[in-house]
Coordinates of C-alpha atoms in Angstrom, one line a residue:
M19 CA 57.7 58.3 -49.8
T20 CA 55.0 58.4 -52.0
G21 CA 51.1 59.2 -51.4
P22 CA 48.4 58.0 -53.3
K23 CA 47.8 59.0 -56.9
R24 CA 45.0 61.7 -57.4
P25 CA 42.5 60.9 -60.1
G26 CA 42.8 62.2 -63.4
P27 CA 40.4 64.6 -65.2
A28 CA 39.2 61.4 -67.0
A29 CA 38.8 59.6 -64.4
E30 CA 36.8 62.2 -62.3
T31 CA 34.3 62.8 -65.5
G32 CA 33.8 59.1 -65.4
S33 CA 32.7 58.9 -62.0
A34 CA 30.5 62.1 -61.9
A35 CA 28.6 60.6 -64.7
A36 CA 28.0 57.2 -63.1
V37 CA 26.9 59.2 -59.9
E38 CA 24.6 60.9 -62.5
R39 CA 23.3 57.3 -63.8
S40 CA 23.1 56.1 -60.5
S41 CA 20.8 59.3 -59.4
D42 CA 18.6 58.9 -62.5
T43 CA 18.0 55.3 -61.7
A44 CA 16.8 56.1 -58.1
E45 CA 14.7 58.7 -59.7
M46 CA 13.0 56.3 -62.3
A47 CA 12.9 53.9 -59.4
E48 CA 10.7 56.2 -57.5
Y49 CA 8.1 56.5 -60.4
G50 CA 7.7 52.7 -59.9
I51 CA 9.6 51.7 -63.6
S52 CA 11.2 48.7 -64.1
V53 CA 12.8 46.4 -66.7
G54 CA 10.6 45.3 -69.4
Q55 CA 7.5 47.6 -68.8
R56 CA 5.5 49.7 -71.3
V57 CA 5.9 53.1 -70.3
A58 CA 3.9 56.3 -72.0
V59 CA 5.1 60.0 -71.8
I60 CA 2.2 62.7 -72.1
W61 CA 3.5 66.0 -72.9
D62 CA 2.3 69.3 -73.8
S63 CA 3.3 72.7 -75.7
S64 CA 5.0 74.0 -72.3
S65 CA 7.5 71.1 -72.1
P66 CA 11.1 72.0 -73.2
V67 CA 12.3 69.8 -76.1
E68 CA 15.5 68.8 -74.3
G69 CA 13.9 68.0 -71.2
L70 CA 11.5 65.5 -73.2
K71 CA 14.5 63.8 -74.6
N72 CA 16.4 63.4 -71.6
L73 CA 13.5 62.0 -69.9
V74 CA 12.7 59.4 -72.4
A75 CA 16.2 58.4 -72.8
K76 CA 16.2 58.0 -68.8
I77 CA 13.4 55.6 -69.0
Q78 CA 14.6 53.9 -72.3
A79 CA 17.8 52.9 -70.2
L80 CA 15.9 51.8 -67.1
V81 CA 13.3 49.7 -69.2
G82 CA 15.5 48.0 -71.7
P83 CA 16.2 48.4 -75.4
E84 CA 13.4 45.8 -76.5
S85 CA 10.5 48.2 -74.6
R86 CA 9.0 50.8 -76.5
I87 CA 8.2 54.1 -74.9
S88 CA 5.5 56.0 -76.3
V89 CA 5.6 59.6 -76.1
E90 CA 2.1 61.5 -76.6
N91 CA 1.1 65.1 -77.2
I92 CA -1.9 65.4 -74.5
D93 CA -3.9 67.1 -77.3
Q94 CA -3.6 64.1 -79.4
L95 CA -3.9 61.2 -76.7
S96 CA -7.5 60.2 -77.4
H97 CA -6.9 60.2 -81.1
S98 CA -3.7 57.8 -80.4
A99 CA -5.8 55.0 -80.8
H100 CA -3.8 52.9 -78.3
A101 CA -5.8 49.7 -76.9
E102 CA -7.0 49.2 -73.6
S103 CA -4.8 47.9 -70.7
S104 CA -1.6 49.0 -73.0
F105 CA 0.9 50.4 -70.4
D106 CA 2.0 49.6 -67.0
V107 CA 3.3 53.4 -66.0
V108 CA 1.8 56.6 -67.5
L109 CA 3.7 59.8 -67.0
S110 CA 2.1 63.2 -67.6
G111 CA 3.4 66.4 -66.8
M112 CA 6.7 64.8 -65.6
V113 CA 8.6 66.5 -68.2
P114 CA 11.1 69.2 -66.0
G115 CA 9.6 72.8 -66.7
S116 CA 6.2 71.5 -68.0
M117 CA 2.7 73.3 -67.0
T118 CA 0.4 70.3 -67.9
L119 CA -3.3 70.7 -67.2
H120 CA -5.2 67.5 -67.3
S121 CA -8.6 67.6 -68.4
A122 CA -11.7 65.0 -67.1
E123 CA -11.4 63.5 -70.9
V124 CA -7.6 63.1 -70.6
L125 CA -7.7 61.8 -67.3
A126 CA -10.5 59.1 -68.2
E127 CA -8.1 58.4 -71.4
I128 CA -5.2 57.6 -69.4
A129 CA -7.1 55.2 -66.9
R130 CA -8.3 53.4 -70.0
I131 CA -4.9 52.8 -71.5
L132 CA -3.6 51.5 -68.2
K133 CA -3.2 48.1 -67.2
P134 CA -5.2 46.4 -64.3
G135 CA -2.8 47.7 -61.3
G136 CA -0.8 50.3 -63.6
R137 CA 0.2 53.7 -62.1
V138 CA 0.1 56.9 -63.2
L139 CA 2.2 60.0 -62.2
L140 CA 1.3 63.4 -62.5
K141 CA 2.6 66.9 -62.2
E142 CA 0.0 69.9 -62.6
P143 CA -0.1 73.5 -61.2
V144 CA -2.4 74.1 -58.9
A145 CA -4.0 77.3 -57.1
A146 CA -4.0 77.7 -53.4
Q147 CA -7.9 78.7 -53.9
I148 CA -10.6 78.9 -56.4
G149 CA -10.3 82.1 -58.7
K150 CA -11.3 83.2 -61.9
N151 CA -9.3 81.1 -64.1
N152 CA -11.6 77.6 -63.9
R153 CA -8.9 76.0 -66.0
I154 CA -6.3 75.9 -62.8
K155 CA -7.8 73.6 -60.2
T156 CA -6.8 73.3 -56.4
A157 CA -5.3 70.2 -55.4
A158 CA -8.2 69.0 -53.7
R159 CA -10.3 69.3 -57.1
L160 CA -7.3 67.5 -58.8
L161 CA -7.5 64.5 -56.5
T162 CA -11.2 64.7 -57.2
A163 CA -10.5 64.6 -60.7
L164 CA -8.5 61.7 -60.5
T165 CA -10.6 59.4 -58.4
L166 CA -13.5 60.2 -60.8
S167 CA -11.5 59.2 -63.9
G168 CA -11.6 55.6 -62.0
L169 CA -8.1 55.6 -60.6
V170 CA -8.0 54.3 -56.7
E171 CA -5.4 54.9 -54.2
V172 CA -4.8 58.6 -55.2
K173 CA -2.4 60.6 -53.2
E174 CA -0.5 63.7 -53.1
L175 CA 3.5 62.9 -53.4
Q176 CA 4.9 66.5 -53.5
K177 CA 3.9 70.1 -53.3
E178 CA 6.1 72.7 -53.6
P179 CA 6.5 76.5 -55.2
L180 CA 7.2 77.4 -58.4
T181 CA 10.2 78.6 -59.7
P182 CA 10.5 82.1 -61.6
E183 CA 10.9 80.4 -64.7
E184 CA 8.0 78.1 -64.2
T185 CA 5.6 80.9 -63.0
Q186 CA 6.5 82.8 -66.2
S187 CA 5.7 79.7 -68.3
V188 CA 2.4 79.4 -66.6
Q189 CA 1.6 83.3 -67.5
E190 CA 2.5 82.7 -71.3
H191 CA 0.7 79.3 -71.8
L192 CA -2.4 79.4 -69.1
G193 CA -2.6 83.3 -68.9
Y194 CA -2.9 83.2 -65.1
Q195 CA -1.7 86.5 -63.4
G196 CA -1.8 85.3 -59.9
N197 CA 1.2 84.5 -57.6
D198 CA -0.4 81.8 -55.4
L199 CA 0.3 79.0 -57.6
L200 CA 1.9 75.5 -56.8
S201 CA 3.4 72.6 -58.4
V202 CA 2.0 69.2 -57.3
Q203 CA 2.7 65.8 -57.8
M204 CA 0.0 63.2 -57.5
E205 CA 0.0 59.1 -57.8
G206 CA -3.0 57.0 -58.6
K207 CA -3.4 53.1 -59.5
K208 CA -5.8 51.6 -61.8
P209 CA -8.2 48.6 -59.8
N210 CA -6.8 45.4 -60.8
F211 CA -9.8 44.5 -63.0
E212 CA -11.1 45.8 -66.5
V213 CA -13.8 48.5 -66.7
G214 CA -17.1 46.3 -67.6
S215 CA -15.8 42.8 -66.0
S216 CA -17.8 40.5 -64.1
S217 CA -17.3 37.8 -61.7
Q218 CA -19.5 35.5 -59.8
L219 CA -20.1 36.1 -56.1
K220 CA -19.7 33.2 -53.8
L221 CA -22.1 33.6 -50.9
S222 CA -22.9 31.1 -48.4
F223 CA -25.4 32.3 -45.9
A224 CA -25.6 28.8 -44.5
K225 CA -23.4 25.8 -43.2
K226 CA -24.4 22.6 -45.6
S227 CA -24.0 19.3 -44.0
A228 CA -21.5 17.0 -46.1
S229 CA -23.6 14.1 -46.6
S230 CA -27.0 15.5 -47.5
G231 CA -25.9 18.8 -49.2
K232 CA -28.8 20.4 -47.1
P233 CA -28.3 23.4 -44.7
A234 CA -27.4 22.1 -41.2
V235 CA -30.1 22.8 -38.7
D236 CA -29.1 24.4 -35.3
P237 CA -29.9 22.0 -32.3
A238 CA -30.8 24.7 -30.3
A239 CA -33.1 26.6 -32.6
A240 CA -34.8 23.1 -33.6
K241 CA -35.7 22.7 -30.0
L242 CA -37.5 26.1 -29.6
W243 CA -40.0 24.7 -32.2
T244 CA -40.4 21.3 -31.2
L245 CA -43.5 20.3 -28.9
S246 CA -42.8 17.1 -27.4
A247 CA -45.3 14.7 -25.3
N248 CA -43.9 15.7 -22.2
D249 CA -44.7 19.5 -22.8
M250 CA -48.2 18.5 -23.2
D251 CA -48.5 17.1 -19.8
D252 CA -46.9 20.5 -18.3
E253 CA -49.7 21.6 -16.0
G254 CA -48.5 25.3 -16.5
M255 CA -49.2 25.4 -20.1
D256 CA -52.7 26.7 -21.3
L257 CA -53.7 25.6 -24.5
L258 CA -56.9 27.5 -26.6
D259 CA -59.8 25.4 -27.8
S260 CA -60.1 26.7 -31.3
D261 CA -64.0 25.9 -31.2
E262 CA -64.3 28.6 -28.0
L263 CA -63.3 31.5 -30.5
L264 CA -66.5 31.0 -32.3
D265 CA -69.7 32.6 -31.2
S266 CA -73.6 31.4 -32.1
E267 CA -73.5 34.0 -34.9
D268 CA -70.3 32.6 -36.5
L269 CA -72.1 29.1 -36.6
K270 CA -75.4 30.2 -38.3
K271 CA -75.7 29.7 -42.0
P272 CA -75.8 32.9 -44.1
D273 CA -78.6 33.7 -46.3
P274 CA -77.5 32.9 -50.1
S275 CA -79.2 36.3 -51.3
S276 CA -76.5 38.1 -48.7
L277 CA -73.8 36.3 -50.6
R278 CA -74.4 38.0 -54.3
A279 CA -73.2 40.8 -55.3
P280 CA -75.6 43.7 -55.4
S281 CA -76.9 44.6 -58.9
C282 CA -77.0 47.8 -60.8
K283 CA -80.3 48.8 -59.5
E284 CA -79.5 48.1 -55.8
S285 CA -76.3 49.7 -55.7
G286 CA -77.9 52.7 -56.6
K287 CA -76.0 53.3 -59.9
K288 CA -76.8 55.8 -62.6
K289 CA -75.0 53.9 -65.0
A290 CA -75.1 50.3 -66.2
C291 CA -72.0 48.1 -66.4
K292 CA -70.5 47.2 -69.3
N293 CA -71.6 43.7 -69.3
C294 CA -75.2 44.5 -67.4
T295 CA -77.3 41.2 -66.5
C296 CA -79.8 42.6 -64.1
G297 CA -81.8 44.6 -66.8
L298 CA -80.6 48.3 -65.6
A299 CA -79.0 48.7 -69.2
E300 CA -82.6 48.1 -70.9
D301 CA -84.5 50.2 -68.5
L302 CA -82.0 53.1 -69.1
E303 CA -82.3 52.7 -72.8
Q304 CA -86.0 52.7 -72.7
E305 CA -86.1 56.2 -70.6
K306 CA -83.8 57.7 -73.3
K307 CA -86.1 56.3 -76.0
E308 CA -89.2 58.1 -74.0
S309 CA -87.6 61.3 -73.2
L310 CA -87.0 61.5 -77.2
Q311 CA -90.8 61.1 -77.6
P312 CA -92.4 64.4 -78.6
K313 CA -95.6 66.3 -76.4
S314 CA -98.4 66.7 -78.4
A315 CA -99.0 70.6 -79.0
C316 CA -102.6 70.8 -80.1
G317 CA -103.7 67.8 -78.1
N318 CA -105.6 66.2 -81.2
C319 CA -102.5 63.6 -82.3
Y320 CA -104.5 60.5 -81.0
L321 CA -107.3 61.6 -83.5
G322 CA -105.8 60.4 -86.7
D323 CA -104.3 62.1 -89.9
A324 CA -107.4 64.1 -90.4
F325 CA -106.6 66.2 -87.2
R326 CA -103.0 66.1 -87.2
C327 CA -100.8 69.1 -88.1
A328 CA -98.7 69.1 -91.0
S329 CA -95.6 68.5 -89.1
C330 CA -97.2 66.3 -86.9
P331 CA -94.4 63.1 -86.2
Y332 CA -97.4 60.6 -85.8
M333 CA -98.6 61.7 -89.3
G334 CA -99.3 58.5 -91.5
M335 CA -99.7 56.4 -88.3
P336 CA -103.4 55.2 -87.3
A337 CA -105.5 56.8 -84.6
F338 CA -104.8 55.7 -80.6
K339 CA -106.5 56.0 -77.6
P340 CA -105.6 59.1 -75.9
G341 CA -102.6 58.6 -72.9
E342 CA -101.3 55.2 -74.7
K343 CA -97.8 55.3 -75.2
I344 CA -96.8 55.5 -79.0
L345 CA -93.0 55.1 -79.8
L346 CA -91.9 56.4 -83.0
A347 CA -88.7 55.6 -84.8
E348 CA -85.6 57.8 -84.4
N349 CA -86.1 59.0 -88.1
N350 CA -89.5 60.2 -87.5
L351 CA -88.1 62.5 -84.9
H352 CA -86.3 64.6 -87.6
D353 CA -88.0 67.0 -89.9
A354 CA -88.2 66.1 -93.5

């Protein structure tokens, strides 16, 4: 009897390739990538070239030849001029061997170019605790940064220690000398609406009747505010007479003078109102003029020019009676 034939080397190679392709497809499926989607792959200086090529090839095989994959350097992402809501999936730092750090500006740009409902998957080295190197975030700070960029449903998918090669890459590219680094993979989604979009809210605070379109009245509530004739006959109900609330003082007719607003003089003001009509403005002006009138030093001013001093402000005026008020113009109060 002859046993089953063993597959040749070519068959074993083809079988291994099929298993590898199946594994790659399953891995890309975990990324949420499907046929026809637009995908952006973001890399940086730490990304191995061969690893980047292999990742792009795997994604291209999954989305189909008609779908274009955009490969962007993280430092040039903001200058790439991608339109808003351009990609279904964004992968950043996912190239094997990459040690990519994501700034707030990069995360905001990723959120901008994602379509509503689109997904972002990123991988970044994080520290177990905050250290001297502020560029290295903790896992909690990375999650917060993703949330503040506008993403929702942010969650941590995987966390594992760095390999010796990855640790060396961090030391070379990021200048970090600690040994407490971990590699964390996170996922976030863009909300199902555009930034700045608006929608009319449909609010209904009361049920409306179908016939009149007016809010329906609750019968129980209406009964509380209804006073029927039967209620008026109720002996237990005490009603107040409004006339009994007024006393004799309330019924007296007020004096018209008491209804007038007090004048400036009556209120004791030292300053007249802007539109004074009570005469206080004129009185104050008269007092001001009288305070400026000079007092006679010799006592002979009333006798006439023959008895007045050379600098007398009454010079040129006729004689007047002693004690008589003489008002001088302001120009007579200054020396010539």
